[in-house]
PDB file of C-alpha atoms in Angstrom:
ATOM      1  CA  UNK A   1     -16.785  -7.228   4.326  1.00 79.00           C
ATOM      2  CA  UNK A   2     -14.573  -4.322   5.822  1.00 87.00           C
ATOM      3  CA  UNK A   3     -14.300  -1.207   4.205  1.00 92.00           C
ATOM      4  CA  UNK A   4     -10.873  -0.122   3.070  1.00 94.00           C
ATOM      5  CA  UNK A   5     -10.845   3.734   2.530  1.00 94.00           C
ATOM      6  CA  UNK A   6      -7.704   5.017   0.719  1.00 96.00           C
ATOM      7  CA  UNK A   7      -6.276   9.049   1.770  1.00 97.00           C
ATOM      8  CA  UNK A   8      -3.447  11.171   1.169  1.00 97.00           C
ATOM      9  CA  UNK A   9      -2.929  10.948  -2.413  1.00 97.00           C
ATOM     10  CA  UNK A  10      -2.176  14.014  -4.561  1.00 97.00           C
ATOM     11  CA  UNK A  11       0.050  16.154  -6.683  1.00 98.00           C
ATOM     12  CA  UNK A  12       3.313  16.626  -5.963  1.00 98.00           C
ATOM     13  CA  UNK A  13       6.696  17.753  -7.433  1.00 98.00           C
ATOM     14  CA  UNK A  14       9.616  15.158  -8.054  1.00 98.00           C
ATOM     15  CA  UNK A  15      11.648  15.035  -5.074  1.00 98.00           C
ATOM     16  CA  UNK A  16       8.679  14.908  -2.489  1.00 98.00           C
ATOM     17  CA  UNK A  17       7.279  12.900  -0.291  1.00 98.00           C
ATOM     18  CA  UNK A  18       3.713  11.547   0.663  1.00 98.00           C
ATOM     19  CA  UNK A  19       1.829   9.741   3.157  1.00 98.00           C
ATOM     20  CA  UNK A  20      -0.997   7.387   1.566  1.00 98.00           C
ATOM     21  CA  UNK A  21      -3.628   6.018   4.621  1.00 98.00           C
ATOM     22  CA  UNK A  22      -5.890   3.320   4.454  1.00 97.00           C
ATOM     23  CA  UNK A  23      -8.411   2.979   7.347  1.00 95.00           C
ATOM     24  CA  UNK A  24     -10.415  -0.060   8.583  1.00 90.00           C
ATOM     25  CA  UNK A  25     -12.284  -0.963  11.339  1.00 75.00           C
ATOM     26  CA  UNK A  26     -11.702  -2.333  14.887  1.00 66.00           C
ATOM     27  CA  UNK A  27      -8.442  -4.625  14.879  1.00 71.00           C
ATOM     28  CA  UNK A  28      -8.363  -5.776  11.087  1.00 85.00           C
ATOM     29  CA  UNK A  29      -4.970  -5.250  10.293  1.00 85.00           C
ATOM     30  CA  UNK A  30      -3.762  -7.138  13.168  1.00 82.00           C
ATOM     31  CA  UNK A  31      -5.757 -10.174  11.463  1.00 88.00           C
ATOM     32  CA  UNK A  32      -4.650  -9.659   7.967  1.00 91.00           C
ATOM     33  CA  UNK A  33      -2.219  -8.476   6.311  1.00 94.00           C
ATOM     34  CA  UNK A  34      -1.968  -4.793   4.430  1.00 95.00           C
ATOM     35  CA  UNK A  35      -0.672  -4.567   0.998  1.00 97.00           C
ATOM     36  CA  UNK A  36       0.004  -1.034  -1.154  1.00 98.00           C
ATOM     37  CA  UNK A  37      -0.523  -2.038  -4.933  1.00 98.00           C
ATOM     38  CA  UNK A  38      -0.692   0.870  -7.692  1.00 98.00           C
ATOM     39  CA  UNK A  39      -1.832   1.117 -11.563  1.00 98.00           C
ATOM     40  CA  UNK A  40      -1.751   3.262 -14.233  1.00 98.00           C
ATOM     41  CA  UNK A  41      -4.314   3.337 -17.434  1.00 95.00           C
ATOM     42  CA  UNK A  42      -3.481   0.385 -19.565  1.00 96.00           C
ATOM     43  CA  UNK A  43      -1.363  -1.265 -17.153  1.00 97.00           C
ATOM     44  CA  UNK A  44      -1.680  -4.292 -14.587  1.00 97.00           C
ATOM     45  CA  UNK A  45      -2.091  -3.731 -10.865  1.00 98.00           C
ATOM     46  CA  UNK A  46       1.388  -4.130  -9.340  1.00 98.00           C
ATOM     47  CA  UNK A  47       2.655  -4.754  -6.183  1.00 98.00           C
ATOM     48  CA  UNK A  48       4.255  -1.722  -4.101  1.00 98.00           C
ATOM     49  CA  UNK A  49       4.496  -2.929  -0.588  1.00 98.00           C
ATOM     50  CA  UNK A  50       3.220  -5.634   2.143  1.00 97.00           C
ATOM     51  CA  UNK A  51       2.910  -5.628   5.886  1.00 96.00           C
ATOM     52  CA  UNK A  52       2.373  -9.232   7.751  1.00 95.00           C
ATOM     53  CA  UNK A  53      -0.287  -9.240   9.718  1.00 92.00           C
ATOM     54  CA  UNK A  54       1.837  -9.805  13.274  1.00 91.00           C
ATOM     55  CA  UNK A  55       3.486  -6.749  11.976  1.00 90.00           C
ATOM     56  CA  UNK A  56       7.121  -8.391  12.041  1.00 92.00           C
ATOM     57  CA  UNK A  57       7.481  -9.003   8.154  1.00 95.00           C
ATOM     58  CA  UNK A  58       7.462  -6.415   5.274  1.00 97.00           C
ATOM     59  CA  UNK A  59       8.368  -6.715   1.924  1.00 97.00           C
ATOM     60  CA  UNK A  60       8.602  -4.074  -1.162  1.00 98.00           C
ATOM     61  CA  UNK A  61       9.074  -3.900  -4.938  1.00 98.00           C
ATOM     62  CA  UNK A  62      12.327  -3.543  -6.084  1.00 98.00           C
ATOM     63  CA  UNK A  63      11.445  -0.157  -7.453  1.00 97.00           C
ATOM     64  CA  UNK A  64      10.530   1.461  -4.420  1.00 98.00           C
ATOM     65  CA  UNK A  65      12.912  -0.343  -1.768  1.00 98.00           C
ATOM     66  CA  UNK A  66      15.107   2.558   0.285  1.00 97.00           C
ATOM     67  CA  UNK A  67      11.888   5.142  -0.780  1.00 98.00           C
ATOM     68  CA  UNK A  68       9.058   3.774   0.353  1.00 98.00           C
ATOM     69  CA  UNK A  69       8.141   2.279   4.385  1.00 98.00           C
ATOM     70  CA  UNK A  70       5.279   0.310   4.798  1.00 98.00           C
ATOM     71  CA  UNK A  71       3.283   0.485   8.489  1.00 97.00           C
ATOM     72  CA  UNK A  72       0.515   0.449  10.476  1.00 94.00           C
ATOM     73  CA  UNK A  73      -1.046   2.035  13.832  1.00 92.00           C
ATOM     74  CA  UNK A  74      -2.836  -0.450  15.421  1.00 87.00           C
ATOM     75  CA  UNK A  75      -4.702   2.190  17.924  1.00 87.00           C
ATOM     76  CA  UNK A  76      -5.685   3.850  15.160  1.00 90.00           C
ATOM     77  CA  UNK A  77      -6.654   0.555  12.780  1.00 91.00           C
ATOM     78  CA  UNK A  78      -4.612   2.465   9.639  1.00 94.00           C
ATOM     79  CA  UNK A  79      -2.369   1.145   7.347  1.00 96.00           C
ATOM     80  CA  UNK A  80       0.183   3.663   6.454  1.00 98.00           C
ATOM     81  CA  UNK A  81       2.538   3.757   3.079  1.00 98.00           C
ATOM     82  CA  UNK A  82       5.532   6.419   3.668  1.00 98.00           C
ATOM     83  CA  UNK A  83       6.875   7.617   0.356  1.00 98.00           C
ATOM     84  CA  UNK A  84       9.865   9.942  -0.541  1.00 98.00           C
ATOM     85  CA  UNK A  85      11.703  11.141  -3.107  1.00 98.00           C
ATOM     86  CA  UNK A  86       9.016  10.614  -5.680  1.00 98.00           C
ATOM     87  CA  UNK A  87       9.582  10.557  -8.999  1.00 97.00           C
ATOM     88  CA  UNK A  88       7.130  10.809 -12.295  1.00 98.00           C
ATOM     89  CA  UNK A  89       7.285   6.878 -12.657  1.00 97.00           C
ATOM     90  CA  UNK A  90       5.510   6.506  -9.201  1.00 98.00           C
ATOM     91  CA  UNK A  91       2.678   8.309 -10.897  1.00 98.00           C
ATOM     92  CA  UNK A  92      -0.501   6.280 -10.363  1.00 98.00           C
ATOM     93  CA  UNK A  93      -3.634   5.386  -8.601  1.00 98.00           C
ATOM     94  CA  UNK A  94      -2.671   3.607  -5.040  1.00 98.00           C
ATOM     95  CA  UNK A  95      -4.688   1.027  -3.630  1.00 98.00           C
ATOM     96  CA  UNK A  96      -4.462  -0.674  -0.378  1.00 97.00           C
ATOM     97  CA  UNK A  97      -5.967  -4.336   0.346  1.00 96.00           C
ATOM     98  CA  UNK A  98      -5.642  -6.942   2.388  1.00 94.00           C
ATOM     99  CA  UNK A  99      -5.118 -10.922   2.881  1.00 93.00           C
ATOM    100  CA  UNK A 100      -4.716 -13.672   5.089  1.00 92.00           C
ATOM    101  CA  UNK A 101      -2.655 -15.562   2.492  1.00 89.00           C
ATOM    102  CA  UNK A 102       0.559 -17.304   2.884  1.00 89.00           C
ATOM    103  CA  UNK A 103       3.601 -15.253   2.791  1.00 90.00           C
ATOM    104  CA  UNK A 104       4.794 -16.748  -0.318  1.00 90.00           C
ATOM    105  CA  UNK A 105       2.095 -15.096  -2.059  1.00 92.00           C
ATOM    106  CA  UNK A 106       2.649 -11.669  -0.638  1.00 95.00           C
ATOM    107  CA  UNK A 107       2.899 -10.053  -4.019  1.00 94.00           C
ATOM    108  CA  UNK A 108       0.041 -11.526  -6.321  1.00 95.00           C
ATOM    109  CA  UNK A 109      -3.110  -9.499  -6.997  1.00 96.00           C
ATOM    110  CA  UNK A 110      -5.039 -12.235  -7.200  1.00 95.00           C
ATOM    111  CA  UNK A 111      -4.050 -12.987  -3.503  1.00 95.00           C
ATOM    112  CA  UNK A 112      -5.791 -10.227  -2.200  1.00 95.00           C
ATOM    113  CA  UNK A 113      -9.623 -10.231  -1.121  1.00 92.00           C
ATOM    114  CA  UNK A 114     -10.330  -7.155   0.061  1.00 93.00           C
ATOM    115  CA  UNK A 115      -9.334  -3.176  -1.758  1.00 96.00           C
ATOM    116  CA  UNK A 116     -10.009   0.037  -1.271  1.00 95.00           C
ATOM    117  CA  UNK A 117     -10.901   2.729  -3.666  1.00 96.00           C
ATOM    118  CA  UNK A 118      -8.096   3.639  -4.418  1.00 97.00           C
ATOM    119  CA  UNK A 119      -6.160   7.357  -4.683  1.00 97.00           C
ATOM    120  CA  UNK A 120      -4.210   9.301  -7.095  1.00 98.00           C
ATOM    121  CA  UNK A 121      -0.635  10.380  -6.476  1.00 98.00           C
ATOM    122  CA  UNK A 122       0.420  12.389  -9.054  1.00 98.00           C
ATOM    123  CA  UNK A 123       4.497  13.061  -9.824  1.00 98.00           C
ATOM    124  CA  UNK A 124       5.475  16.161 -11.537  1.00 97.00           C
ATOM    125  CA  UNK A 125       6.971  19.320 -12.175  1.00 95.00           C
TER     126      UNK A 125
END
């Protein structure tokens, strides 16, 4: 299976921005597609953010639509999450993954084969 590896995370003051990475090898994101989930302790996994794998569709949670942009570099096989203004309620641990389901399923955990690590982004003052 292909290694997802999570960077970028860290502490930052409300009002900042971040760039989260997750690197794979040779081509995989152009074969699946790259999702952004997060959790914190005693909480589910939730859904942040989704890339199709043809690159043309993205979707987001409601609570980070107009902060957060979702892409990829396919030279550089690296799925990229884009997030500003952060607040303390985006506090979490950040995980990337991947899937080849349908698009209706975008959103569901249990969709998703493949996860990284994870990384911390921390939100406050």
């Amino acid at each position: 299976q292909v290694q997802l590896v999570e960077s970028g995370g860290g502490l930052v003051q409300p009002g900042d921005s971040l760039r989260l990475s997750c690197t794979a090898s040779g081509g995989y994101f152009s074969r699946n597609s790259g999702g952004w989930f997060r959790q914190v302790p005693g909480k589910d996994r939730e859904f942040v953010a989704v890339l199709s794998w043809h690159g043309g569709d993205r979707d987001y949670a409601d609570s980070v639509k107009g902060r957060f942009t979702i892409s990829r570099d396919k030279a550089k096989n690296t799925l990229y999450l884009q997030m500003n203004n952060l607040n303390p309620a985006d506090t979490a641990v950040y995980y990337c993954a991947s899937t080849r389901t349908v698009w209706s399923n975008r959103a569901s955990v249990n969709a998703y084969g493949n996860w990284g690590p994870g990384t911390q982004v921390t939100v406050s003052s």
